[in-house]
Amino acid sequence: DGGITQSPKYLFRKEGQNVTLSCEQNLNHDAMYWYRQDPGQGLRLIYYSQIVNDFQKGDIAEGYSVSREKKESFPLTVTSAQKNPTAFYLCASSIRAKETQYFGPGTRLLVL
Amino acid sequence: SQQGEEDPQALSIQEGENATMNCSYKTSINNLQWYRQNSGRGLVHLILIRSNEREKHSGRLRVTLDTSKKSSSLLITASRAADTASYFCATDAFKGRGSTLGRLYFGRGTQLTVWP
């Protein structure tokens, strides 16, 4: 059963804490993406990766970090430098860059 | 950075009516895509139209693309309550000589509400 998964569904962060959001795909896609969505807003690109061991900053990369050590995995770390992390985070993948993107179910991050 | 902008921001109609949403963009593109998002869920791809196409159909969906006006429209015919969702357009950004950035640009979306 092919698809893209994100975990956890809900994540709570304390002040000064780094947290990591998981994104896994078994679609054999080369490209993966992380987006942030605030209430009533569109998607803003945080980071994207077109190939293993390579990634590029998106529009709002400050306070976030990523790695792409395996084709199927693209974890996102929200660092303590991100002062307003409360949002809905969406991961997506596509067979190639700028083609159809397949989205995971999202992770909602809340600050305690 | 915003490439696509949907219009209207919100649309409310009765079941059975048609819903039309528009998207305008700024730069040349290779393709334009429409996605749907139910509340609290991930986006689902609806349709992709390439820059050399003018119209495309998929079931009750009809998408048009006018590259001279840098605009696209999504028409949903005979709307159903289950069509209630946010609809987003997304474009790549053609930078000339076959080069594009490896990403899409999403608009802010149109919130469609279909009343039974």
CSV table of N, CA, C and O in Angstrom, one decimal, chain A residues 9 31 33 35 37 40-43 45 48 50 57-59 88 90 97-106 108, chain B residues 1-2 30-31 33 35 37 40-45 48 50 88 92-93 100-109:
chain,number,residue,atom,x,y,z
A,9,LYS,N,0.7,12.8,14.8
A,9,LYS,CA,-0.4,13.6,14.3
A,9,LYS,C,-0.4,14.9,15.1
A,9,LYS,O,-0.7,16.0,14.5
A,31,ALA,N,11.7,13.6,-5.1
A,31,ALA,CA,11.6,14.9,-4.5
A,31,ALA,C,10.7,14.9,-3.3
A,31,ALA,O,9.7,14.2,-3.3
A,33,TYR,N,9.2,17.5,0.2
A,33,TYR,CA,8.9,18.9,0.5
A,33,TYR,C,8.4,19.0,1.9
A,33,TYR,O,7.6,18.1,2.3
A,35,TYR,N,6.0,21.9,4.1
A,35,TYR,CA,5.3,23.1,4.1
A,35,TYR,C,4.8,23.5,5.5
A,35,TYR,O,4.5,22.5,6.3
A,37,GLN,N,1.5,25.6,7.2
A,37,GLN,CA,0.2,26.2,6.9
A,37,GLN,C,-0.3,26.8,8.2
A,37,GLN,O,-0.5,26.1,9.2
A,40,GLY,N,-6.2,29.5,7.9
A,40,GLY,CA,-6.8,30.3,6.9
A,40,GLY,C,-5.8,30.8,5.8
A,40,GLY,O,-6.1,31.6,5.0
A,41,GLN,N,-4.6,30.2,5.9
A,41,GLN,CA,-3.5,30.6,4.9
A,41,GLN,C,-3.2,29.5,4.0
A,41,GLN,O,-3.6,28.4,4.1
A,42,GLY,N,-2.4,29.9,3.0
A,42,GLY,CA,-1.9,28.9,2.0
A,42,GLY,C,-0.7,28.2,2.6
A,42,GLY,O,-0.4,28.3,3.8
A,43,LEU,N,0.0,27.5,1.7
A,43,LEU,CA,1.2,26.7,2.1
A,43,LEU,C,2.4,27.6,1.8
A,43,LEU,O,2.6,28.2,0.8
A,45,LEU,N,6.6,27.2,1.8
A,45,LEU,CA,7.6,26.2,1.6
A,45,LEU,C,8.7,26.4,2.6
A,45,LEU,O,9.3,27.5,2.7
A,48,TYR,N,13.0,21.9,0.7
A,48,TYR,CA,12.7,20.8,-0.3
A,48,TYR,C,14.0,20.1,-0.7
A,48,TYR,O,15.1,20.7,-0.6
A,50,GLN,N,15.5,17.6,-3.9
A,50,GLN,CA,15.2,16.9,-5.2
A,50,GLN,C,15.9,15.6,-5.3
A,50,GLN,O,15.6,14.8,-6.2
A,57,LYS,N,16.8,25.5,0.8
A,57,LYS,CA,15.9,26.3,1.6
A,57,LYS,C,14.7,26.8,0.7
A,57,LYS,O,14.8,27.1,-0.4
A,58,GLY,N,13.5,26.9,1.4
A,58,GLY,CA,12.3,27.4,0.8
A,58,GLY,C,12.2,28.9,1.2
A,58,GLY,O,13.2,29.6,1.4
A,59,ASP,N,11.0,29.3,1.4
A,59,ASP,CA,10.7,30.7,1.7
A,59,ASP,C,10.8,31.1,3.2
A,59,ASP,O,11.0,32.2,3.5
A,88,PHE,N,0.3,24.0,11.2
A,88,PHE,CA,0.0,22.6,10.7
A,88,PHE,C,1.1,22.4,9.7
A,88,PHE,O,1.4,23.2,8.8
A,90,LEU,N,2.9,20.1,6.7
A,90,LEU,CA,2.6,19.2,5.7
A,90,LEU,C,3.8,18.7,4.9
A,90,LEU,O,4.7,19.6,4.5
A,97,ALA,N,10.9,16.9,-9.4
A,97,ALA,CA,10.6,18.3,-8.9
A,97,ALA,C,9.5,18.9,-9.9
A,97,ALA,O,9.5,18.6,-11.1
A,98,LYS,N,8.6,19.7,-9.3
A,98,LYS,CA,7.5,20.5,-9.9
A,98,LYS,C,6.5,19.6,-10.6
A,98,LYS,O,5.6,20.2,-11.3
A,99,GLU,N,6.5,18.3,-10.5
A,99,GLU,CA,5.4,17.5,-10.9
A,99,GLU,C,4.3,17.4,-9.8
A,99,GLU,O,4.5,18.0,-8.8
A,100,THR,N,3.3,16.6,-10.0
A,100,THR,CA,2.3,16.4,-9.1
A,100,THR,C,2.8,16.0,-7.7
A,100,THR,O,3.7,15.1,-7.6
A,101,GLN,N,2.4,16.7,-6.7
A,101,GLN,CA,2.8,16.4,-5.3
A,101,GLN,C,1.8,15.5,-4.6
A,101,GLN,O,0.6,15.8,-4.7
A,102,TYR,N,2.2,14.6,-3.8
A,102,TYR,CA,1.4,13.7,-2.9
A,102,TYR,C,1.7,14.1,-1.5
A,102,TYR,O,2.8,14.1,-1.1
A,103,PHE,N,0.6,14.4,-0.8
A,103,PHE,CA,0.7,15.0,0.6
A,103,PHE,C,0.5,13.9,1.6
A,103,PHE,O,-0.4,13.0,1.5
A,104,GLY,N,1.2,14.1,2.8
A,104,GLY,CA,0.9,13.3,3.9
A,104,GLY,C,-0.3,13.9,4.7
A,104,GLY,O,-0.8,15.0,4.3
A,105,PRO,N,-0.7,13.3,5.8
A,105,PRO,CA,-1.9,13.8,6.5
A,105,PRO,C,-1.6,15.0,7.4
A,105,PRO,O,-2.6,15.6,7.9
A,106,GLY,N,-0.4,15.3,7.6
A,106,GLY,CA,0.0,16.5,8.4
A,106,GLY,C,0.3,16.2,9.9
A,106,GLY,O,-0.2,15.2,10.4
A,108,ARG,N,0.2,18.5,13.5
A,108,ARG,CA,-0.1,19.8,14.1
A,108,ARG,C,0.8,20.0,15.3
A,108,ARG,O,0.8,19.2,16.2
B,1,SER,N,7.1,33.7,-0.8
B,1,SER,CA,6.8,34.5,-2.0
B,1,SER,C,5.6,33.9,-2.7
B,1,SER,O,5.4,32.7,-2.7
B,2,GLN,N,4.7,34.7,-3.2
B,2,GLN,CA,3.5,34.3,-3.8
B,2,GLN,C,3.5,34.3,-5.3
B,2,GLN,O,3.9,35.3,-5.9
B,30,ASN,N,5.5,26.3,-16.7
B,30,ASN,CA,5.4,25.0,-17.5
B,30,ASN,C,4.1,24.3,-17.2
B,30,ASN,O,3.5,23.7,-18.2
B,31,ASN,N,3.6,24.3,-16.0
B,31,ASN,CA,2.4,23.7,-15.7
B,31,ASN,C,1.7,24.4,-14.5
B,31,ASN,O,2.3,25.1,-13.8
B,33,GLN,N,-1.3,23.5,-11.5
B,33,GLN,CA,-2.0,22.4,-10.9
B,33,GLN,C,-3.1,22.9,-9.9
B,33,GLN,O,-2.9,24.0,-9.3
B,35,TYR,N,-5.3,21.7,-6.4
B,35,TYR,CA,-5.4,20.8,-5.3
B,35,TYR,C,-6.6,21.1,-4.5
B,35,TYR,O,-7.1,22.3,-4.4
B,37,GLN,N,-8.2,20.6,-0.4
B,37,GLN,CA,-7.8,20.3,1.0
B,37,GLN,C,-9.1,20.3,1.9
B,37,GLN,O,-9.7,21.3,2.0
B,40,GLY,N,-8.3,20.2,8.0
B,40,GLY,CA,-7.4,19.4,8.9
B,40,GLY,C,-6.7,18.3,8.2
B,40,GLY,O,-6.1,17.4,8.9
B,41,ARG,N,-6.8,18.2,6.9
B,41,ARG,CA,-6.2,17.1,6.2
B,41,ARG,C,-5.1,17.6,5.2
B,41,ARG,O,-4.9,18.8,5.0
B,42,GLY,N,-4.4,16.6,4.6
B,42,GLY,CA,-3.4,17.0,3.6
B,42,GLY,C,-4.1,17.3,2.3
B,42,GLY,O,-5.3,17.1,2.1
B,43,LEU,N,-3.3,17.9,1.3
B,43,LEU,CA,-3.9,18.3,0.0
B,43,LEU,C,-4.0,17.1,-0.9
B,43,LEU,O,-3.1,16.1,-0.8
B,44,VAL,N,-4.9,17.1,-1.8
B,44,VAL,CA,-5.1,16.0,-2.7
B,44,VAL,C,-5.1,16.7,-4.1
B,44,VAL,O,-5.7,17.7,-4.4
B,45,HIS,N,-4.3,16.1,-5.0
B,45,HIS,CA,-4.1,16.6,-6.4
B,45,HIS,C,-5.4,16.4,-7.2
B,45,HIS,O,-5.9,15.3,-7.1
B,48,LEU,N,-3.7,18.6,-13.4
B,48,LEU,CA,-2.5,19.3,-13.9
B,48,LEU,C,-2.8,19.7,-15.3
B,48,LEU,O,-3.2,18.9,-16.2
B,50,ARG,N,-0.8,21.7,-18.6
B,50,ARG,CA,0.5,22.2,-19.1
B,50,ARG,C,0.3,23.5,-19.9
B,50,ARG,O,-0.8,23.8,-20.3
B,88,PHE,N,-6.7,25.0,-4.0
B,88,PHE,CA,-5.5,25.8,-4.2
B,88,PHE,C,-5.0,25.6,-5.6
B,88,PHE,O,-5.1,24.4,-6.1
B,92,ASP,N,4.6,26.1,-11.2
B,92,ASP,CA,6.1,26.2,-11.2
B,92,ASP,C,6.5,27.6,-11.6
B,92,ASP,O,5.6,28.4,-11.8
B,93,ALA,N,7.7,27.8,-11.8
B,93,ALA,CA,8.1,29.2,-12.3
B,93,ALA,C,9.2,29.0,-13.3
B,93,ALA,O,10.3,28.6,-13.0
B,100,THR,N,13.8,25.6,-14.5
B,100,THR,CA,12.8,26.0,-13.5
B,100,THR,C,13.4,25.6,-12.1
B,100,THR,O,14.3,24.8,-12.0
B,101,LEU,N,12.9,26.3,-11.1
B,101,LEU,CA,13.2,25.9,-9.8
B,101,LEU,C,12.5,24.6,-9.5
B,101,LEU,O,11.5,24.4,-10.0
B,102,GLY,N,13.1,23.8,-8.6
B,102,GLY,CA,12.4,22.5,-8.4
B,102,GLY,C,11.4,22.5,-7.3
B,102,GLY,O,11.3,21.7,-6.4
B,103,ARG,N,10.4,23.4,-7.5
B,103,ARG,CA,9.4,23.6,-6.5
B,103,ARG,C,8.1,24.1,-7.1
B,103,ARG,O,8.1,24.6,-8.3
B,104,LEU,N,7.0,24.1,-6.3
B,104,LEU,CA,5.8,24.7,-6.8
B,104,LEU,C,5.5,25.9,-5.8
B,104,LEU,O,6.0,26.0,-4.7
B,105,TYR,N,4.7,26.8,-6.4
B,105,TYR,CA,4.2,28.0,-5.6
B,105,TYR,C,2.7,27.8,-5.4
B,105,TYR,O,2.0,27.7,-6.4
B,106,PHE,N,2.2,27.8,-4.2
B,106,PHE,CA,0.8,27.7,-3.9
B,106,PHE,C,0.2,29.1,-3.6
B,106,PHE,O,0.8,29.9,-2.9
B,107,GLY,N,-1.1,29.2,-4.0
B,107,GLY,CA,-1.8,30.4,-3.6
B,107,GLY,C,-2.4,30.2,-2.2
B,107,GLY,O,-2.2,29.2,-1.5
B,108,ARG,N,-3.2,31.2,-1.8
B,108,ARG,CA,-3.8,31.2,-0.4
B,108,ARG,C,-5.1,30.3,-0.4
B,108,ARG,O,-5.6,30.0,0.7
B,109,GLY,N,-5.6,30.0,-1.6
B,109,GLY,CA,-6.8,29.1,-1.6
B,109,GLY,C,-8.1,29.8,-1.7
B,109,GLY,O,-8.3,31.0,-1.2
